[in-house]
JSON list of C-alpha atoms in Angstrom, two decimals:
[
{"chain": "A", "resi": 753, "resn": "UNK", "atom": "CA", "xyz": [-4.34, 4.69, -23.80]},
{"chain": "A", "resi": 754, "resn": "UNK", "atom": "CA", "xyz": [-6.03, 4.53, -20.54]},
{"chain": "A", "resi": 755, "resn": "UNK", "atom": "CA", "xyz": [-4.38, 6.75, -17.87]},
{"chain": "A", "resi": 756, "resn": "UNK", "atom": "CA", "xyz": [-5.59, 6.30, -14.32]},
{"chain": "A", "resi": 757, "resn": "UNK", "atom": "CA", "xyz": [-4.66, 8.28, -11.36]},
{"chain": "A", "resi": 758, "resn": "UNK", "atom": "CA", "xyz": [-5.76, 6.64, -7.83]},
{"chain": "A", "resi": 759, "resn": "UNK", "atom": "CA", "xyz": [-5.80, 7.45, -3.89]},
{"chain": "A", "resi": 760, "resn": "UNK", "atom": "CA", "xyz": [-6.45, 4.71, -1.65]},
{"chain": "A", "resi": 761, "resn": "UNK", "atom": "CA", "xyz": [-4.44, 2.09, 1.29]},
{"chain": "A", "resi": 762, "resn": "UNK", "atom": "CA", "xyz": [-2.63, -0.86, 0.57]},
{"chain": "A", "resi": 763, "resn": "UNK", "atom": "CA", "xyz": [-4.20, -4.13, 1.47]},
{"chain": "A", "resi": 764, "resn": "UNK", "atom": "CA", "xyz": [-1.40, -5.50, 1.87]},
{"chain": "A", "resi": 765, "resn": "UNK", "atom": "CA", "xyz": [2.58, -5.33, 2.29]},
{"chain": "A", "resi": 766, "resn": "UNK", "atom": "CA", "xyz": [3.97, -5.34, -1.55]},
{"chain": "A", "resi": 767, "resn": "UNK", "atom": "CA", "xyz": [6.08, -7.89, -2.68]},
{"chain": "A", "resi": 768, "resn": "UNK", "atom": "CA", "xyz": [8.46, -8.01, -5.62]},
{"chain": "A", "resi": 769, "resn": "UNK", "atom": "CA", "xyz": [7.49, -10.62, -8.09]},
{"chain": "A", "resi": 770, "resn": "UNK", "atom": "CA", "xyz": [9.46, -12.53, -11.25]},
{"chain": "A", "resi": 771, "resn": "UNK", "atom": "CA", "xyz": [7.94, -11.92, -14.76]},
{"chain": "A", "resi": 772, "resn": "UNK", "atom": "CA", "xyz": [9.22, -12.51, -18.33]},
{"chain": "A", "resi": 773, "resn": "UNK", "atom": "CA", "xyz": [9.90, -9.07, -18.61]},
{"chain": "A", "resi": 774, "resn": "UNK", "atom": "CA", "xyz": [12.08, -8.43, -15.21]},
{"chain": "A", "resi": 775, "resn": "UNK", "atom": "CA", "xyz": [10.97, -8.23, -12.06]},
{"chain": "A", "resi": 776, "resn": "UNK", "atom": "CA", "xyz": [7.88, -5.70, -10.58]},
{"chain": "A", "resi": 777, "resn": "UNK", "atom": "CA", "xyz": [7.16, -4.67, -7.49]},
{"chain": "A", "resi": 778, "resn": "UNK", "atom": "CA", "xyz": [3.75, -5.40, -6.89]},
{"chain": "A", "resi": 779, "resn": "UNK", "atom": "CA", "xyz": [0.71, -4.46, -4.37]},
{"chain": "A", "resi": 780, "resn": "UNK", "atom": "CA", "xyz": [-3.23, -3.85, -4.26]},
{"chain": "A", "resi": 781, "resn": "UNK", "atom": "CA", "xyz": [-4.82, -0.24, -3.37]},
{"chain": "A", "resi": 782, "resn": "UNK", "atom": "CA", "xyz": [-8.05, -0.55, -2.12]},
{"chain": "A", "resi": 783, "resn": "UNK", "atom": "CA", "xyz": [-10.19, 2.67, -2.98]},
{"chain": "A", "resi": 784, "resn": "UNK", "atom": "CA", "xyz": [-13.38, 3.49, -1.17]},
{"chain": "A", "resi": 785, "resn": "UNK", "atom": "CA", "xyz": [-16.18, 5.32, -2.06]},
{"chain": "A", "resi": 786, "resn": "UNK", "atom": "CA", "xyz": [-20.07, 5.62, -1.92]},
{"chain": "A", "resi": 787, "resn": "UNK", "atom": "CA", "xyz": [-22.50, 4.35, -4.16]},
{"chain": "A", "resi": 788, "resn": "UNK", "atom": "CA", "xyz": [-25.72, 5.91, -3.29]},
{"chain": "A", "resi": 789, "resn": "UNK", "atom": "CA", "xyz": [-26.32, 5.18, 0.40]},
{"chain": "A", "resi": 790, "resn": "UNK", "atom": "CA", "xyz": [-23.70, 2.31, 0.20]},
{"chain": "A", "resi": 791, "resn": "UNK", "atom": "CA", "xyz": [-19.90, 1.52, 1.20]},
{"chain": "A", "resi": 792, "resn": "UNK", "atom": "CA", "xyz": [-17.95, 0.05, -1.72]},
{"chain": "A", "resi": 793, "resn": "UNK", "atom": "CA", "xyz": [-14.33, -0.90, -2.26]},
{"chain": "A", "resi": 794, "resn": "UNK", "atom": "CA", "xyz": [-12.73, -1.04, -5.47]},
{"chain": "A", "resi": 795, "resn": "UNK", "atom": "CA", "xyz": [-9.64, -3.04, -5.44]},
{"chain": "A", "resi": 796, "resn": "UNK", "atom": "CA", "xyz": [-6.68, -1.92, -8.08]},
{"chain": "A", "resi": 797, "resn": "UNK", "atom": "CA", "xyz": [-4.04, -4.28, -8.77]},
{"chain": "A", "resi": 798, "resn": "UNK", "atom": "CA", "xyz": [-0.54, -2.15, -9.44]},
{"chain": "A", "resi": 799, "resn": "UNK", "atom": "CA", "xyz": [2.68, -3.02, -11.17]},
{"chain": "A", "resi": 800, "resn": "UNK", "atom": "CA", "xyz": [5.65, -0.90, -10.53]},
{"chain": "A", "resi": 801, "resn": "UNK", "atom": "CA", "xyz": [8.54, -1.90, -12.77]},
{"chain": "A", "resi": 802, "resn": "UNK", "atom": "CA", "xyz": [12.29, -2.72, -10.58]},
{"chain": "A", "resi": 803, "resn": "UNK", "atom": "CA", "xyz": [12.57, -4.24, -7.59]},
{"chain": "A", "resi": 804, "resn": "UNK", "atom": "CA", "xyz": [12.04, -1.12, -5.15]},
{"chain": "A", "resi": 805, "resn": "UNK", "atom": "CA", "xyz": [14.78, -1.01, -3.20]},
{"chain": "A", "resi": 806, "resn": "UNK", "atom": "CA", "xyz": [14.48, 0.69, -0.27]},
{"chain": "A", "resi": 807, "resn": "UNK", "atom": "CA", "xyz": [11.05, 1.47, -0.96]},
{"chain": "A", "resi": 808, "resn": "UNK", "atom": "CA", "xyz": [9.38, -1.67, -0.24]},
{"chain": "A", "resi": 809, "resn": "UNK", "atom": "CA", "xyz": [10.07, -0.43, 4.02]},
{"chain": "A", "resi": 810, "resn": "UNK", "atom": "CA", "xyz": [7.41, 1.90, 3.34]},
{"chain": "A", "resi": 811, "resn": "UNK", "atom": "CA", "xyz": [5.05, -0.01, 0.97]},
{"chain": "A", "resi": 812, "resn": "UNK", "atom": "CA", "xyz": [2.95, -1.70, 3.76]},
{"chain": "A", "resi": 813, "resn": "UNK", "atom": "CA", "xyz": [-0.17, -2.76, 4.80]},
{"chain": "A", "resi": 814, "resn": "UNK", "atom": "CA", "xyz": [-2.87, 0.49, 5.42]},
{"chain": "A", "resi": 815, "resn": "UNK", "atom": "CA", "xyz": [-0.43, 2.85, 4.09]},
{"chain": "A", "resi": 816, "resn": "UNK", "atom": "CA", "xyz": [-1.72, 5.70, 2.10]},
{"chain": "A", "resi": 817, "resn": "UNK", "atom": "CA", "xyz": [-0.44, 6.19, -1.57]},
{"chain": "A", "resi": 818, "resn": "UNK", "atom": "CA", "xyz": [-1.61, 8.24, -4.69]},
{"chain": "A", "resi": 819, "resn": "UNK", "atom": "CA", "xyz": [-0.44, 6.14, -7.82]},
{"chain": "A", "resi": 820, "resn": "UNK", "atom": "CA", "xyz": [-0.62, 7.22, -11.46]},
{"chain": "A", "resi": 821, "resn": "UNK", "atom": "CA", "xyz": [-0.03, 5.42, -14.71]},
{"chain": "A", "resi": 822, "resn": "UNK", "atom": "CA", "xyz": [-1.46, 3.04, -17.77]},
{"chain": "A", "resi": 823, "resn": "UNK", "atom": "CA", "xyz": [-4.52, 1.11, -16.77]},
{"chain": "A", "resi": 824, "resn": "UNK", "atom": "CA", "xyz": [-6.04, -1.80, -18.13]},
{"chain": "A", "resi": 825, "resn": "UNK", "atom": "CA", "xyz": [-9.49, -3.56, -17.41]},
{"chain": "A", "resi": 826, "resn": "UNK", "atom": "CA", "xyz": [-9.45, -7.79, -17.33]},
{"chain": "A", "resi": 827, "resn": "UNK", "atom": "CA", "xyz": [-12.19, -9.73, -16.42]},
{"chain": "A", "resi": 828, "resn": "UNK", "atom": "CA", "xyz": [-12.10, -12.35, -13.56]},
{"chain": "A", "resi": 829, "resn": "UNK", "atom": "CA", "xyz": [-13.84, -15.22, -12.01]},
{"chain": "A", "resi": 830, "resn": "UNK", "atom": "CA", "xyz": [-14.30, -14.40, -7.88]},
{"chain": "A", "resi": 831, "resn": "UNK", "atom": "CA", "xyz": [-14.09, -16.64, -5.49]},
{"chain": "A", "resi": 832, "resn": "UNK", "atom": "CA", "xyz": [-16.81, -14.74, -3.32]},
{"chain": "A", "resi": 833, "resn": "UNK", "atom": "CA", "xyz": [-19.28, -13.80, -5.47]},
{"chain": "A", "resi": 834, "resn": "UNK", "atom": "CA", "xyz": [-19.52, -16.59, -7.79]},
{"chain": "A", "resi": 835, "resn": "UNK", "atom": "CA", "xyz": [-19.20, -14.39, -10.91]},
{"chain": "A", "resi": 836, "resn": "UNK", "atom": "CA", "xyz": [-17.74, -12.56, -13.18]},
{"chain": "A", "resi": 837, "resn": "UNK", "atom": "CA", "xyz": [-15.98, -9.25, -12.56]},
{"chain": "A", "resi": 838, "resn": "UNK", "atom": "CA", "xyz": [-13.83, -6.75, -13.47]},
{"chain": "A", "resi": 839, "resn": "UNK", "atom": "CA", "xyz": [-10.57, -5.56, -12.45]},
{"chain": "A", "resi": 840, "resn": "UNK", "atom": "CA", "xyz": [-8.42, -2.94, -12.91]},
{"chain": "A", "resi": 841, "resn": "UNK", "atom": "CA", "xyz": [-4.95, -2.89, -13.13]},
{"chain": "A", "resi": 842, "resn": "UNK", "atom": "CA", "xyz": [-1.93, -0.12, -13.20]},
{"chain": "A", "resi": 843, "resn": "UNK", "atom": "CA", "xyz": [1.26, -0.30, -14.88]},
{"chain": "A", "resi": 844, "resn": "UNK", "atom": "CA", "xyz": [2.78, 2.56, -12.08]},
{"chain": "A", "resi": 845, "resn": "UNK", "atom": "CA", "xyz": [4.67, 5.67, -13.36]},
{"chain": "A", "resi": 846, "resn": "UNK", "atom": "CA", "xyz": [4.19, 7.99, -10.45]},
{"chain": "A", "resi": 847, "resn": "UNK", "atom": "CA", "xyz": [3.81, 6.74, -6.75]},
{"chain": "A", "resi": 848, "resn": "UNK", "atom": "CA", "xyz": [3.64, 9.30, -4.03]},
{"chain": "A", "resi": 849, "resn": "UNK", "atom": "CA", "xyz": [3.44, 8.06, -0.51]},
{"chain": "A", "resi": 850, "resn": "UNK", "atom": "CA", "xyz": [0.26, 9.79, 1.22]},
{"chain": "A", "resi": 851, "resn": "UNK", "atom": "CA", "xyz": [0.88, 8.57, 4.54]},
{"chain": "A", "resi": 852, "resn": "UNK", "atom": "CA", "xyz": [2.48, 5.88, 6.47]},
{"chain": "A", "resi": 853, "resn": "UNK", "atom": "CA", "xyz": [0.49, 3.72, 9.22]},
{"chain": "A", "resi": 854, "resn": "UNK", "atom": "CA", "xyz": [3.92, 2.15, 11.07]},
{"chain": "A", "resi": 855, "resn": "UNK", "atom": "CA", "xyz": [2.68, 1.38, 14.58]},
{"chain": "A", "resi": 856, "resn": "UNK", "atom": "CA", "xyz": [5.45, 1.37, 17.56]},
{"chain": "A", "resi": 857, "resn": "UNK", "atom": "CA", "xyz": [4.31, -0.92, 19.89]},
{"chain": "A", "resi": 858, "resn": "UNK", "atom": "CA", "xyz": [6.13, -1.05, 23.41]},
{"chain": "A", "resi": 859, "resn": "UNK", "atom": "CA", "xyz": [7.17, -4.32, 22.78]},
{"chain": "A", "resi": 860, "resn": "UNK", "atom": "CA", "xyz": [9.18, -2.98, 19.78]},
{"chain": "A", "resi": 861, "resn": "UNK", "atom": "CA", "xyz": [10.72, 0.53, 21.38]},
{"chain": "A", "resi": 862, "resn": "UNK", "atom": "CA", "xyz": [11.32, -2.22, 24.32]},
{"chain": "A", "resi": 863, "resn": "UNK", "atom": "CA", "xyz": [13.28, -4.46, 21.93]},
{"chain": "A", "resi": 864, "resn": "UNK", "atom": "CA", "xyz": [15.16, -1.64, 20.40]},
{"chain": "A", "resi": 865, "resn": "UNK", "atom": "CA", "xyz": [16.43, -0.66, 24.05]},
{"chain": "A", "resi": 866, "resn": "UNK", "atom": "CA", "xyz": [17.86, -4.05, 24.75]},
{"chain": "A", "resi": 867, "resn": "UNK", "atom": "CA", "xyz": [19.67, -4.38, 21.48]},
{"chain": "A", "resi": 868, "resn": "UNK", "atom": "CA", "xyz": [21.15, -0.94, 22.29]},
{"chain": "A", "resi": 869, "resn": "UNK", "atom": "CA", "xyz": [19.59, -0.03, 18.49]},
{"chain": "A", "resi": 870, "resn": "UNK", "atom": "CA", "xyz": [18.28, 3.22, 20.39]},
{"chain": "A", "resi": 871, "resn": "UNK", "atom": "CA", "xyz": [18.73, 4.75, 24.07]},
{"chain": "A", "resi": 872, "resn": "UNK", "atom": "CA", "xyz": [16.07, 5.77, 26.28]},
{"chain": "A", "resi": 873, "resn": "UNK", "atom": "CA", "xyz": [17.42, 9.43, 25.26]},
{"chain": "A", "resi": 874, "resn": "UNK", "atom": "CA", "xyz": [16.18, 8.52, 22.08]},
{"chain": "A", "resi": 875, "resn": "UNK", "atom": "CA", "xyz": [12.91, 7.41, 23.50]},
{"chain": "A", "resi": 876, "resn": "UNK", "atom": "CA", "xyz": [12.18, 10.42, 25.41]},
{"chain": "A", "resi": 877, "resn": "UNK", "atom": "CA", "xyz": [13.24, 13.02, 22.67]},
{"chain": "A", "resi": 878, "resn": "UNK", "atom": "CA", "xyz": [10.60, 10.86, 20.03]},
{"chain": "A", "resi": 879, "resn": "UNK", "atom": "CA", "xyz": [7.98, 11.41, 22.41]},
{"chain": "A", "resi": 880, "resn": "UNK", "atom": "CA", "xyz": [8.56, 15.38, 23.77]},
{"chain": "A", "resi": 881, "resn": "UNK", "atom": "CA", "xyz": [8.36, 16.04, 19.78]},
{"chain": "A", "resi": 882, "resn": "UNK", "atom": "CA", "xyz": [4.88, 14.08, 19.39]},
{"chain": "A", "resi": 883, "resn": "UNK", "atom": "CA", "xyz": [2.18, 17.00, 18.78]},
{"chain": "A", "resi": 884, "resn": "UNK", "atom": "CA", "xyz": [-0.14, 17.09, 21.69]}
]
């Protein structure tokens, strides 16, 4: 059995997908690292078994995970290169969120205020506890 354990950011927001077996919730990690003087990305392809619940409000684009679990190799044909490659996929049993990267924009604390959702109390105590 292969066993990989992986850092990296999702590429994109997961989704929960449909399969024979039940439904997975499903995402991408990209992992970088440096190949000599060069940049790479390896993209891993992970499978986390249910349909994640509340989870799937943190599983979003750029944030950081650490995700553990069976791995598998499979062989693909890309669509930018032309050839042949290899990709990795992870049947999750341990996901561990690193880091989050939710942006507040002040179109969204603005939007907030007018639904009443939060108060401009709220607003000001967020930003007196932001670490200067």
């Amino acid at each position: 059995m292969l066993h990989f354990s992986l850092i990296g950011n999702l590429g994109a927001d997961a989704e929960v997908k449909n399969f024979s077996s039940g439904d997975y919730v499903t995402f991408r990690v990209a992992h970088n690292f440096k190949e000599g003087d060069k940049e790479r990305t390896q993209w891993v392809s992970c499978y986390l078994k249910g349909s994640g619940g509340k989870l799937l409000d943190y599983l979003k684009k750029g944030a950081s995970v650490f995700v553990c679990g069976r791995g598998a190799a499979r062989t693909f044909s890309s669509q930018i290169t032309k050839q042949f490659e290899v990709g990795l996929d992870i049947q999750v049993d341990r996901l561990e969120l690193v880091s989050t990267q939710r942006k507040i924009t002040l179109e969204a604390i603005k939007s907030a205020m007018e639904s009443g959702e939060v108060s401009w109390q709220d607003v000001s105590n967020m930003i007196n506890e932001l670490p200067i």
